[in-house]
Short mmCIF file of C-alpha atoms in Angstrom, two decimals:
data_model
loop_
_atom_site.label_atom_id
_atom_site.label_comp_id
_atom_site.label_asym_id
_atom_site.label_seq_id
_atom_site.Cartn_x
_atom_site.Cartn_y
_atom_site.Cartn_z
CA ASP A 29 4.04 29.65 -21.66
CA ILE A 30 3.10 32.75 -23.78
CA GLN A 31 6.25 33.72 -25.93
CA MET A 32 6.87 37.52 -26.65
CA THR A 33 8.45 38.36 -29.99
CA GLN A 34 9.62 41.96 -29.62
CA SER A 35 10.97 43.88 -32.88
CA PRO A 36 13.12 45.44 -33.90
CA SER A 37 16.09 44.22 -31.64
CA SER A 38 17.71 47.35 -32.58
CA LEU A 39 17.31 50.74 -34.12
CA SER A 40 18.93 53.80 -35.07
CA ALA A 41 17.23 56.91 -35.06
CA SER A 42 17.93 60.75 -34.92
CA VAL A 43 16.60 63.29 -32.49
CA GLY A 44 12.87 64.13 -33.26
CA ASP A 45 11.97 60.83 -35.49
CA ARG A 46 9.18 59.01 -34.64
CA VAL A 47 9.97 55.52 -33.38
CA THR A 48 7.80 52.27 -33.58
CA ILE A 49 8.60 48.98 -31.42
CA THR A 50 6.40 45.97 -31.87
CA CYS A 51 5.75 43.07 -29.47
CA ARG A 52 3.70 39.71 -30.66
CA ALA A 53 2.51 37.41 -28.35
CA SER A 54 2.15 33.82 -29.07
CA GLN A 55 -1.22 33.77 -28.17
CA GLY A 56 -3.92 36.35 -27.18
CA ILE A 57 -3.23 38.21 -24.05
CA ARG A 58 -6.06 40.98 -24.26
CA ASN A 59 -4.39 44.32 -23.14
CA ASP A 60 -2.44 42.62 -20.34
CA LEU A 61 0.89 44.32 -21.89
CA GLY A 62 3.09 46.84 -20.21
CA TRP A 63 6.17 48.85 -21.84
CA TYR A 64 9.45 49.78 -19.79
CA GLN A 65 12.28 51.73 -20.65
CA GLN A 66 15.65 50.80 -19.27
CA LYS A 67 19.02 53.08 -19.40
CA PRO A 68 22.43 51.51 -18.81
CA GLY A 69 23.23 50.37 -15.34
CA LYS A 70 19.41 51.36 -14.09
CA ALA A 71 16.50 49.32 -13.09
CA PRO A 72 13.65 49.13 -15.79
CA LYS A 73 11.16 52.35 -15.41
CA ARG A 74 7.50 51.57 -16.48
CA LEU A 75 6.18 53.71 -19.17
CA ILE A 76 2.78 52.01 -20.37
CA TYR A 77 0.51 49.78 -18.68
CA ALA A 78 -2.50 47.77 -19.62
CA ALA A 79 -1.33 48.25 -23.20
CA SER A 80 -2.45 51.99 -23.53
CA SER A 81 -2.35 53.61 -20.15
CA LEU A 82 0.43 56.19 -19.82
CA GLN A 83 2.18 55.86 -16.44
CA SER A 84 1.93 59.05 -14.40
CA GLY A 85 4.85 61.62 -15.07
CA VAL A 86 5.80 59.88 -18.42
CA PRO A 87 5.89 62.27 -21.54
CA SER A 88 3.25 62.17 -23.84
CA ARG A 89 5.23 61.48 -26.71
CA PHE A 90 5.20 58.03 -25.30
CA SER A 91 2.05 56.11 -26.48
CA GLY A 92 0.86 52.34 -26.54
CA SER A 93 -1.37 50.35 -28.61
CA GLY A 94 -2.72 47.14 -29.29
CA SER A 95 -4.93 44.23 -28.17
CA GLY A 96 -4.83 40.17 -28.32
CA THR A 97 -1.65 39.46 -30.16
CA GLU A 98 -0.13 42.68 -31.48
CA PHE A 99 1.29 45.59 -29.52
CA THR A 100 3.25 48.68 -30.47
CA LEU A 101 4.98 51.44 -28.46
CA THR A 102 5.29 54.50 -30.35
CA ILE A 103 7.66 57.50 -29.28
CA SER A 104 6.10 60.24 -31.56
CA SER A 105 9.31 62.57 -31.64
CA LEU A 106 12.75 61.09 -30.10
CA GLN A 107 14.31 63.32 -27.54
CA PRO A 108 18.30 62.53 -26.20
CA GLU A 109 16.98 61.18 -23.04
CA ASP A 110 14.90 58.63 -25.09
CA PHE A 111 18.00 56.52 -26.23
CA ALA A 112 17.56 53.46 -24.08
CA THR A 113 16.47 49.50 -24.10
CA TYR A 114 12.76 49.12 -24.35
CA TYR A 115 10.82 45.86 -23.43
CA CYS A 116 7.70 44.79 -23.41
CA LEU A 117 6.26 42.20 -20.65
CA GLN A 118 3.00 40.56 -20.86
CA HIS A 119 0.98 39.54 -17.53
CA ASN A 120 -1.95 37.29 -19.11
CA SER A 121 -0.41 34.39 -17.72
CA TYR A 122 2.80 34.00 -16.02
CA PRO A 123 4.84 37.16 -16.75
CA GLY A 124 7.08 37.26 -19.48
CA PHE A 125 9.14 39.85 -21.16
CA GLY A 126 10.06 40.55 -24.86
CA GLY A 127 13.64 40.40 -25.94
CA GLY A 128 14.29 44.24 -25.99
CA THR A 129 14.82 46.89 -28.34
CA LYS A 130 18.09 48.95 -28.02
CA VAL A 131 17.41 52.16 -29.55
CA GLU A 132 20.59 54.15 -30.34
CA ILE A 133 21.50 57.49 -31.88
CA LYS A 134 22.13 57.49 -35.80
CA GLN B 18 7.97 58.19 -1.56
CA VAL B 19 7.36 54.71 -2.83
CA GLN B 20 10.43 52.55 -3.08
CA LEU B 21 12.14 49.29 -2.94
CA VAL B 22 15.51 49.08 -1.39
CA GLN B 23 17.86 45.85 -2.21
CA SER B 24 20.65 44.26 -0.29
CA GLY B 25 24.42 44.77 -1.66
CA ALA B 26 26.30 42.79 -3.98
CA GLU B 27 27.28 39.14 -3.23
CA VAL B 28 29.99 37.13 -4.76
CA LYS B 29 29.37 33.73 -4.44
CA LYS B 30 31.15 29.93 -4.98
CA PRO B 31 29.54 27.51 -7.46
CA GLY B 32 26.98 25.47 -5.37
CA ALA B 33 26.61 27.83 -3.06
CA SER B 34 22.99 29.74 -2.06
CA VAL B 35 22.11 33.37 -2.37
CA LYS B 36 19.63 35.34 -0.15
CA VAL B 37 18.84 38.78 -1.68
CA SER B 38 16.35 41.16 0.37
CA CYS B 39 14.22 43.83 -0.77
CA LYS B 40 12.71 46.30 1.79
CA ALA B 41 9.61 48.29 0.71
CA SER B 42 8.65 51.43 2.01
CA GLY B 43 6.24 54.15 1.34
CA TYR B 44 3.07 51.74 0.89
CA THR B 45 1.65 49.05 2.61
CA PHE B 46 3.83 46.01 1.98
CA THR B 47 1.27 43.61 2.05
CA SER B 48 -1.13 45.24 -0.61
CA TYR B 49 1.03 44.20 -3.64
CA ASP B 50 2.49 41.45 -5.04
CA ILE B 51 6.71 41.17 -5.17
CA ASN B 52 8.24 40.23 -8.53
CA TRP B 53 11.67 39.13 -9.02
CA VAL B 54 13.50 39.73 -12.29
CA ARG B 55 16.76 38.92 -13.15
CA GLN B 56 19.41 40.35 -16.06
CA ALA B 57 22.51 39.05 -16.88
CA THR B 58 25.16 41.29 -18.29
CA GLY B 59 24.18 42.39 -21.72
CA GLN B 60 21.22 40.44 -21.73
CA GLY B 61 17.53 40.94 -21.41
CA LEU B 62 14.87 40.53 -18.66
CA GLU B 63 14.36 37.21 -16.79
CA TRP B 64 11.10 36.85 -14.61
CA MET B 65 11.83 34.44 -11.65
CA GLY B 66 8.67 34.51 -10.03
CA TRP B 67 6.56 36.10 -7.57
CA MET B 68 4.98 36.31 -4.09
CA ASN B 69 2.11 37.67 -2.31
CA PRO B 70 3.11 39.59 0.62
CA ASN B 71 -0.26 39.06 2.57
CA SER B 72 -0.63 35.19 2.24
CA GLY B 73 3.14 34.18 1.59
CA ASN B 74 1.76 32.43 -1.82
CA THR B 75 4.24 32.04 -4.71
CA GLY B 76 4.86 31.09 -8.52
CA TYR B 77 7.81 30.31 -9.83
CA ALA B 78 8.91 30.35 -13.35
CA GLN B 79 9.24 26.65 -14.50
CA LYS B 80 13.12 27.59 -15.01
CA PHE B 81 13.77 28.10 -11.57
CA GLN B 82 11.34 25.81 -9.85
CA GLY B 83 13.00 23.63 -7.08
CA ARG B 84 16.15 26.23 -6.69
CA VAL B 85 14.40 29.38 -5.81
CA THR B 86 12.50 30.35 -2.67
CA MET B 87 10.52 33.65 -2.18
CA THR B 88 9.57 34.65 1.45
CA ARG B 89 9.08 37.72 3.22
CA ASN B 90 8.83 39.21 6.83
CA THR B 91 5.64 41.46 7.00
CA SER B 92 7.10 43.01 10.28
CA ILE B 93 9.88 44.66 8.60
CA SER B 94 8.25 45.18 5.08
CA THR B 95 10.90 43.06 3.45
CA ALA B 96 10.72 40.44 0.89
CA TYR B 97 13.39 37.86 0.06
CA MET B 98 14.78 35.73 -2.85
CA GLU B 99 17.01 32.65 -2.41
CA LEU B 100 18.79 31.05 -5.06
CA SER B 101 20.24 27.62 -4.44
CA SER B 102 22.87 25.66 -6.25
CA LEU B 103 24.56 28.60 -8.06
CA ARG B 104 26.40 28.24 -11.25
CA SER B 105 28.56 30.59 -13.10
CA GLU B 106 25.25 31.09 -15.59
CA ASP B 107 23.59 32.63 -12.54
CA THR B 108 25.59 35.69 -12.36
CA ALA B 109 23.31 38.48 -12.72
CA VAL B 110 21.84 41.42 -11.47
CA TYR B 111 18.56 40.49 -9.34
CA TYR B 112 15.74 43.05 -9.19
CA CYS B 113 12.73 43.20 -6.86
CA ALA B 114 9.68 45.13 -8.59
CA SER B 115 6.07 45.56 -6.68
CA GLY B 116 2.52 45.22 -7.90
CA TYR B 117 0.84 43.63 -10.99
CA TRP B 118 2.51 45.92 -13.26
CA PHE B 119 6.19 45.90 -11.88
CA ASP B 120 6.36 49.44 -10.61
CA PRO B 121 8.50 50.36 -8.59
CA TRP B 122 11.81 48.48 -8.89
CA GLY B 123 14.69 47.98 -6.58
CA GLN B 124 18.06 49.31 -7.35
CA GLY B 125 19.12 45.79 -8.35
CA THR B 126 21.76 43.45 -6.59
CA LEU B 127 24.72 41.70 -8.49
CA VAL B 128 25.60 38.27 -7.82
CA THR B 129 28.56 36.96 -9.29
CA VAL B 130 29.37 33.36 -9.22
CA SER B 131 32.67 32.66 -9.41
CA SER B 132 35.07 30.01 -8.09
#
């Protein structure tokens, strides 16, 4: 099975900060990676698919990059509504999620 | 609009089975796989398996092999996930999600396993 290591597991940031979250795959997965945002009590929401394609309707401050084994989700200027938990999902073999990153208010 | 609507919360005793439904609307149900994901309280997301609604083919995570069954009824655009031999560790919110890139998601179904 492909393991996804997501870091950090949590971070504190202020509104307006640039935030970067990383996922590393245990083996190459080309660009078969998505990013999801989850708020408390809600289902996850897709932000990015195929590593760097922005889901329709998602603000352009969100971006994804990477290929192979290392991937990043960047929020260019953190907004109040972005405080949430973020997960990566690999789909190269049977799907698997990263452990999540909780973005909290500093 | 495209959406998945899941069945309501369940309370089950250890050893019992639970069957959660996921009704699709706003798109052709047989066009996209349905995935099932669960999340224990305060924990991360765990993929359980997928089903192709057109063929009925399935693929399950090794952890759930032998305990999970995913089926569908195409006439009512509904997918089902049945988990048997429940134990307390199966207490979680269970989600369905459509397509290769898991979008959209159902609202989640809380399954509580307690004696």
